[in-house]
Amino acid sequence: MTAQDLDFWSFVDAAVERTRDRLPGIDPEAMRLILTLYRVTNMVVYDMESVVHRPRGWSYPGFRLLFTLWVAGPMEAKRAAELSGMSRQAVSALVGTLSRDGLVSKVPDEKDRRAVRLSLTDEGEEAIRTAFTTHNDREQLWAGTLSGEERDTLVRLLAKLGAREGVRRRR
């Protein structure tokens, strides 16, 4: 099979087959799982960014930070990074943009003047509420492919995969 014969999904089969032929000791099913998970994740993120977030001038990470502050309330930037699954540097860069756009306020933390405390502005609160409604419409579109039981199973399995000890994750 040549590159011209492949499409987005047949590439996964070709990748697993060719890698197994070239490296017989690999676990092809582990490879298929992670490659498929990665591709689906990228599809969802691209869809959310292009339909929901970019039209508002945000990136998906920007949305994640706004959503984190909306759910958990004001917090230190370091904690926002932990809860949103981003690096402190990424949060710092996003805060600059979101602050300039009037969505996030940052003030020195009262307990630790070296730290910055983040919170949504009134404009940020309204923006995330409006955006999340559209975001959830897309979530429903994606999730609607599965039955309720399949969704529950997938969530349980992904939680199990995410709880795996011995792998690196942002903290």
PDB file of C-alpha atoms in Angstrom:
ATOM      1  CA  MET A   1       0.000   0.000   0.000  1.00  0.00           C
ATOM      2  CA  THR A   2       1.357   3.447  -0.935  1.00  0.00           C
ATOM      3  CA  ALA A   3       0.761   6.796   0.725  1.00  0.00           C
ATOM      4  CA  GLN A   4      -1.822   7.598  -1.951  1.00  0.00           C
ATOM      5  CA  ASP A   5      -3.811   4.481  -0.984  1.00  0.00           C
ATOM      6  CA  LEU A   6      -4.032   5.460   2.691  1.00  0.00           C
ATOM      7  CA  ASP A   7      -6.617   7.590   4.417  1.00  0.00           C
ATOM      8  CA  PHE A   8      -6.734   8.897   7.982  1.00  0.00           C
ATOM      9  CA  TRP A   9      -7.993   5.601   9.480  1.00  0.00           C
ATOM     10  CA  SER A  10      -6.329   3.062   7.176  1.00  0.00           C
ATOM     11  CA  PHE A  11      -3.035   4.723   8.167  1.00  0.00           C
ATOM     12  CA  VAL A  12      -3.479   3.217  11.661  1.00  0.00           C
ATOM     13  CA  ASP A  13      -3.729  -0.316  10.232  1.00  0.00           C
ATOM     14  CA  ALA A  14      -0.762   0.292   7.924  1.00  0.00           C
ATOM     15  CA  ALA A  15       1.314   1.770  10.763  1.00  0.00           C
ATOM     16  CA  VAL A  16       0.622  -1.187  13.054  1.00  0.00           C
ATOM     17  CA  GLU A  17       1.275  -3.750  10.319  1.00  0.00           C
ATOM     18  CA  ARG A  18       4.490  -2.168   9.045  1.00  0.00           C
ATOM     19  CA  THR A  19       5.850  -1.513  12.520  1.00  0.00           C
ATOM     20  CA  ARG A  20       5.099  -5.112  13.559  1.00  0.00           C
ATOM     21  CA  ASP A  21       6.954  -6.342  10.452  1.00  0.00           C
ATOM     22  CA  ARG A  22       9.969  -4.128  11.138  1.00  0.00           C
ATOM     23  CA  LEU A  23      10.021  -4.530  14.930  1.00  0.00           C
ATOM     24  CA  PRO A  24       8.565  -7.960  15.731  1.00  0.00           C
ATOM     25  CA  GLY A  25       8.882  -7.447  19.500  1.00  0.00           C
ATOM     26  CA  ILE A  26       6.379  -4.582  19.738  1.00  0.00           C
ATOM     27  CA  ASP A  27       2.887  -4.902  21.155  1.00  0.00           C
ATOM     28  CA  PRO A  28       0.704  -4.077  18.130  1.00  0.00           C
ATOM     29  CA  GLU A  29      -2.535  -3.824  20.108  1.00  0.00           C
ATOM     30  CA  ALA A  30      -1.032  -1.297  22.552  1.00  0.00           C
ATOM     31  CA  MET A  31       0.207   0.671  19.543  1.00  0.00           C
ATOM     32  CA  ARG A  32      -3.232   0.527  17.888  1.00  0.00           C
ATOM     33  CA  LEU A  33      -4.953   1.672  21.102  1.00  0.00           C
ATOM     34  CA  ILE A  34      -2.714   4.681  21.718  1.00  0.00           C
ATOM     35  CA  LEU A  35      -2.539   5.711  18.049  1.00  0.00           C
ATOM     36  CA  THR A  36      -6.336   5.542  17.770  1.00  0.00           C
ATOM     37  CA  LEU A  37      -6.836   7.389  21.055  1.00  0.00           C
ATOM     38  CA  TYR A  38      -4.409  10.096  19.948  1.00  0.00           C
ATOM     39  CA  ARG A  39      -6.128  10.524  16.580  1.00  0.00           C
ATOM     40  CA  VAL A  40      -9.618  10.723  18.050  1.00  0.00           C
ATOM     41  CA  THR A  41      -8.419  13.193  20.686  1.00  0.00           C
ATOM     42  CA  ASN A  42      -6.897  15.391  17.995  1.00  0.00           C
ATOM     43  CA  MET A  43     -10.126  15.230  15.974  1.00  0.00           C
ATOM     44  CA  VAL A  44     -12.193  16.345  18.966  1.00  0.00           C
ATOM     45  CA  VAL A  45      -9.785  19.164  19.849  1.00  0.00           C
ATOM     46  CA  TYR A  46      -9.663  20.368  16.227  1.00  0.00           C
ATOM     47  CA  ASP A  47     -13.461  20.315  16.000  1.00  0.00           C
ATOM     48  CA  MET A  48     -13.864  22.201  19.287  1.00  0.00           C
ATOM     49  CA  GLU A  49     -11.236  24.762  18.337  1.00  0.00           C
ATOM     50  CA  SER A  50     -12.577  25.405  14.851  1.00  0.00           C
ATOM     51  CA  VAL A  51     -16.287  25.507  15.739  1.00  0.00           C
ATOM     52  CA  VAL A  52     -16.313  26.882  19.287  1.00  0.00           C
ATOM     53  CA  HIS A  53     -13.073  28.525  20.391  1.00  0.00           C
ATOM     54  CA  ARG A  54     -11.290  30.117  17.431  1.00  0.00           C
ATOM     55  CA  PRO A  55     -14.414  32.079  16.426  1.00  0.00           C
ATOM     56  CA  ARG A  56     -14.179  33.688  19.893  1.00  0.00           C
ATOM     57  CA  GLY A  57     -10.465  34.392  19.459  1.00  0.00           C
ATOM     58  CA  TRP A  58      -9.427  31.633  21.877  1.00  0.00           C
ATOM     59  CA  SER A  59      -7.332  28.514  21.638  1.00  0.00           C
ATOM     60  CA  TYR A  60      -8.463  25.273  23.240  1.00  0.00           C
ATOM     61  CA  PRO A  61      -5.912  25.804  26.057  1.00  0.00           C
ATOM     62  CA  GLY A  62      -7.369  29.286  26.592  1.00  0.00           C
ATOM     63  CA  PHE A  63     -10.817  27.752  26.921  1.00  0.00           C
ATOM     64  CA  ARG A  64      -9.454  25.155  29.358  1.00  0.00           C
ATOM     65  CA  LEU A  65      -8.022  27.860  31.597  1.00  0.00           C
ATOM     66  CA  LEU A  66     -11.235  29.901  31.530  1.00  0.00           C
ATOM     67  CA  PHE A  67     -13.253  26.739  32.236  1.00  0.00           C
ATOM     68  CA  THR A  68     -10.971  25.803  35.146  1.00  0.00           C
ATOM     69  CA  LEU A  69     -11.426  29.230  36.735  1.00  0.00           C
ATOM     70  CA  TRP A  70     -15.171  29.067  36.097  1.00  0.00           C
ATOM     71  CA  VAL A  71     -15.523  25.678  37.775  1.00  0.00           C
ATOM     72  CA  ALA A  72     -13.063  26.048  40.660  1.00  0.00           C
ATOM     73  CA  GLY A  73     -13.088  29.805  41.239  1.00  0.00           C
ATOM     74  CA  PRO A  74     -10.174  32.170  41.879  1.00  0.00           C
ATOM     75  CA  MET A  75      -6.858  30.454  42.447  1.00  0.00           C
ATOM     76  CA  GLU A  76      -3.118  30.736  42.264  1.00  0.00           C
ATOM     77  CA  ALA A  77      -1.725  30.416  38.726  1.00  0.00           C
ATOM     78  CA  LYS A  78       0.264  27.325  39.746  1.00  0.00           C
ATOM     79  CA  ARG A  79      -2.933  25.591  40.878  1.00  0.00           C
ATOM     80  CA  ALA A  80      -4.725  26.620  37.667  1.00  0.00           C
ATOM     81  CA  ALA A  81      -1.929  24.954  35.707  1.00  0.00           C
ATOM     82  CA  GLU A  82      -2.321  21.746  37.719  1.00  0.00           C
ATOM     83  CA  LEU A  83      -6.106  21.595  37.379  1.00  0.00           C
ATOM     84  CA  SER A  84      -6.121  22.443  33.676  1.00  0.00           C
ATOM     85  CA  GLY A  85      -3.335  19.976  32.849  1.00  0.00           C
ATOM     86  CA  MET A  86      -1.037  22.655  31.460  1.00  0.00           C
ATOM     87  CA  SER A  87       2.439  23.845  32.309  1.00  0.00           C
ATOM     88  CA  ARG A  88       2.895  26.974  34.428  1.00  0.00           C
ATOM     89  CA  GLN A  89       4.578  28.609  31.442  1.00  0.00           C
ATOM     90  CA  ALA A  90       1.557  27.897  29.229  1.00  0.00           C
ATOM     91  CA  VAL A  91      -0.801  29.332  31.831  1.00  0.00           C
ATOM     92  CA  SER A  92       1.398  32.410  32.202  1.00  0.00           C
ATOM     93  CA  ALA A  93       1.312  33.040  28.451  1.00  0.00           C
ATOM     94  CA  LEU A  94      -2.449  32.497  28.296  1.00  0.00           C
ATOM     95  CA  VAL A  95      -3.084  34.794  31.253  1.00  0.00           C
ATOM     96  CA  GLY A  96      -1.343  37.603  29.398  1.00  0.00           C
ATOM     97  CA  THR A  97      -3.678  37.244  26.435  1.00  0.00           C
ATOM     98  CA  LEU A  98      -6.847  36.565  28.426  1.00  0.00           C
ATOM     99  CA  SER A  99      -6.075  39.455  30.771  1.00  0.00           C
ATOM    100  CA  ARG A 100      -5.489  41.823  27.856  1.00  0.00           C
ATOM    101  CA  ASP A 101      -8.856  40.700  26.438  1.00  0.00           C
ATOM    102  CA  GLY A 102     -10.556  41.543  29.743  1.00  0.00           C
ATOM    103  CA  LEU A 103     -11.516  37.940  30.592  1.00  0.00           C
ATOM    104  CA  VAL A 104      -9.113  37.170  33.456  1.00  0.00           C
ATOM    105  CA  SER A 105      -7.770  39.342  36.240  1.00  0.00           C
ATOM    106  CA  LYS A 106      -4.481  38.680  37.969  1.00  0.00           C
ATOM    107  CA  VAL A 107      -3.396  40.101  41.286  1.00  0.00           C
ATOM    108  CA  PRO A 108      -0.516  39.269  43.612  1.00  0.00           C
ATOM    109  CA  ASP A 109      -1.523  36.535  46.046  1.00  0.00           C
ATOM    110  CA  GLU A 110      -2.108  37.914  49.562  1.00  0.00           C
ATOM    111  CA  LYS A 111      -0.227  35.041  51.225  1.00  0.00           C
ATOM    112  CA  ASP A 112       2.676  34.811  48.777  1.00  0.00           C
ATOM    113  CA  ARG A 113       3.500  38.032  46.920  1.00  0.00           C
ATOM    114  CA  ARG A 114       5.598  36.058  44.412  1.00  0.00           C
ATOM    115  CA  ALA A 115       2.502  34.141  43.333  1.00  0.00           C
ATOM    116  CA  VAL A 116      -0.319  35.432  41.134  1.00  0.00           C
ATOM    117  CA  ARG A 117      -3.988  34.837  41.886  1.00  0.00           C
ATOM    118  CA  LEU A 118      -6.262  34.447  38.871  1.00  0.00           C
ATOM    119  CA  SER A 119      -9.985  35.004  38.583  1.00  0.00           C
ATOM    120  CA  LEU A 120     -12.549  35.531  35.880  1.00  0.00           C
ATOM    121  CA  THR A 121     -13.765  39.049  35.269  1.00  0.00           C
ATOM    122  CA  ASP A 122     -17.500  39.605  34.835  1.00  0.00           C
ATOM    123  CA  GLU A 123     -16.856  39.640  31.084  1.00  0.00           C
ATOM    124  CA  GLY A 124     -14.887  36.379  31.385  1.00  0.00           C
ATOM    125  CA  GLU A 125     -17.702  34.779  33.369  1.00  0.00           C
ATOM    126  CA  GLU A 126     -20.243  35.661  30.681  1.00  0.00           C
ATOM    127  CA  ALA A 127     -17.895  34.605  27.873  1.00  0.00           C
ATOM    128  CA  ILE A 128     -17.250  31.141  29.326  1.00  0.00           C
ATOM    129  CA  ARG A 129     -20.935  30.578  30.078  1.00  0.00           C
ATOM    130  CA  THR A 130     -21.856  31.411  26.492  1.00  0.00           C
ATOM    131  CA  ALA A 131     -18.961  29.428  25.016  1.00  0.00           C
ATOM    132  CA  PHE A 132     -19.651  26.389  27.149  1.00  0.00           C
ATOM    133  CA  THR A 133     -23.195  26.108  25.833  1.00  0.00           C
ATOM    134  CA  THR A 134     -21.813  25.822  22.291  1.00  0.00           C
ATOM    135  CA  HIS A 135     -18.983  23.592  23.517  1.00  0.00           C
ATOM    136  CA  ASN A 136     -21.488  21.222  25.122  1.00  0.00           C
ATOM    137  CA  ASP A 137     -23.516  21.106  21.895  1.00  0.00           C
ATOM    138  CA  ARG A 138     -20.371  19.732  20.211  1.00  0.00           C
ATOM    139  CA  GLU A 139     -19.796  17.324  23.112  1.00  0.00           C
ATOM    140  CA  GLN A 140     -23.320  16.014  22.603  1.00  0.00           C
ATOM    141  CA  LEU A 141     -22.662  15.591  18.882  1.00  0.00           C
ATOM    142  CA  TRP A 142     -19.542  13.525  19.574  1.00  0.00           C
ATOM    143  CA  ALA A 143     -21.026  11.549  22.467  1.00  0.00           C
ATOM    144  CA  GLY A 144     -24.235  10.886  20.535  1.00  0.00           C
ATOM    145  CA  THR A 145     -22.397   8.263  18.517  1.00  0.00           C
ATOM    146  CA  LEU A 146     -22.423   6.016  21.602  1.00  0.00           C
ATOM    147  CA  SER A 147     -25.227   4.600  23.688  1.00  0.00           C
ATOM    148  CA  GLY A 148     -25.456   5.589  27.356  1.00  0.00           C
ATOM    149  CA  GLU A 149     -23.950   2.254  28.373  1.00  0.00           C
ATOM    150  CA  GLU A 150     -21.104   2.647  25.867  1.00  0.00           C
ATOM    151  CA  ARG A 151     -20.385   6.152  27.180  1.00  0.00           C
ATOM    152  CA  ASP A 152     -20.257   4.885  30.766  1.00  0.00           C
ATOM    153  CA  THR A 153     -17.931   2.060  29.733  1.00  0.00           C
ATOM    154  CA  LEU A 154     -15.644   4.372  27.777  1.00  0.00           C
ATOM    155  CA  VAL A 155     -15.444   6.901  30.640  1.00  0.00           C
ATOM    156  CA  ARG A 156     -14.655   4.091  33.088  1.00  0.00           C
ATOM    157  CA  LEU A 157     -11.959   2.663  30.802  1.00  0.00           C
ATOM    158  CA  LEU A 158     -10.383   6.050  30.120  1.00  0.00           C
ATOM    159  CA  ALA A 159     -10.328   6.782  33.869  1.00  0.00           C
ATOM    160  CA  LYS A 160      -8.603   3.445  34.404  1.00  0.00           C
ATOM    161  CA  LEU A 161      -6.085   4.246  31.674  1.00  0.00           C
ATOM    162  CA  GLY A 162      -5.495   7.716  33.149  1.00  0.00           C
ATOM    163  CA  ALA A 163      -4.933   6.339  36.647  1.00  0.00           C
ATOM    164  CA  ARG A 164      -2.029   4.171  35.472  1.00  0.00           C
ATOM    165  CA  GLU A 165       0.926   4.412  37.845  1.00  0.00           C
ATOM    166  CA  GLY A 166       4.437   4.849  36.510  1.00  0.00           C
ATOM    167  CA  VAL A 167       3.581   7.210  33.658  1.00  0.00           C
ATOM    168  CA  ARG A 168       4.391  10.897  33.512  1.00  0.00           C
ATOM    169  CA  ARG A 169       1.667  13.497  33.713  1.00  0.00           C
ATOM    170  CA  ARG A 170       1.502  17.174  34.541  1.00  0.00           C
ATOM    171  CA  ARG A 171       1.034  17.901  38.217  1.00  0.00           C
TER     172      ARG A 171
END
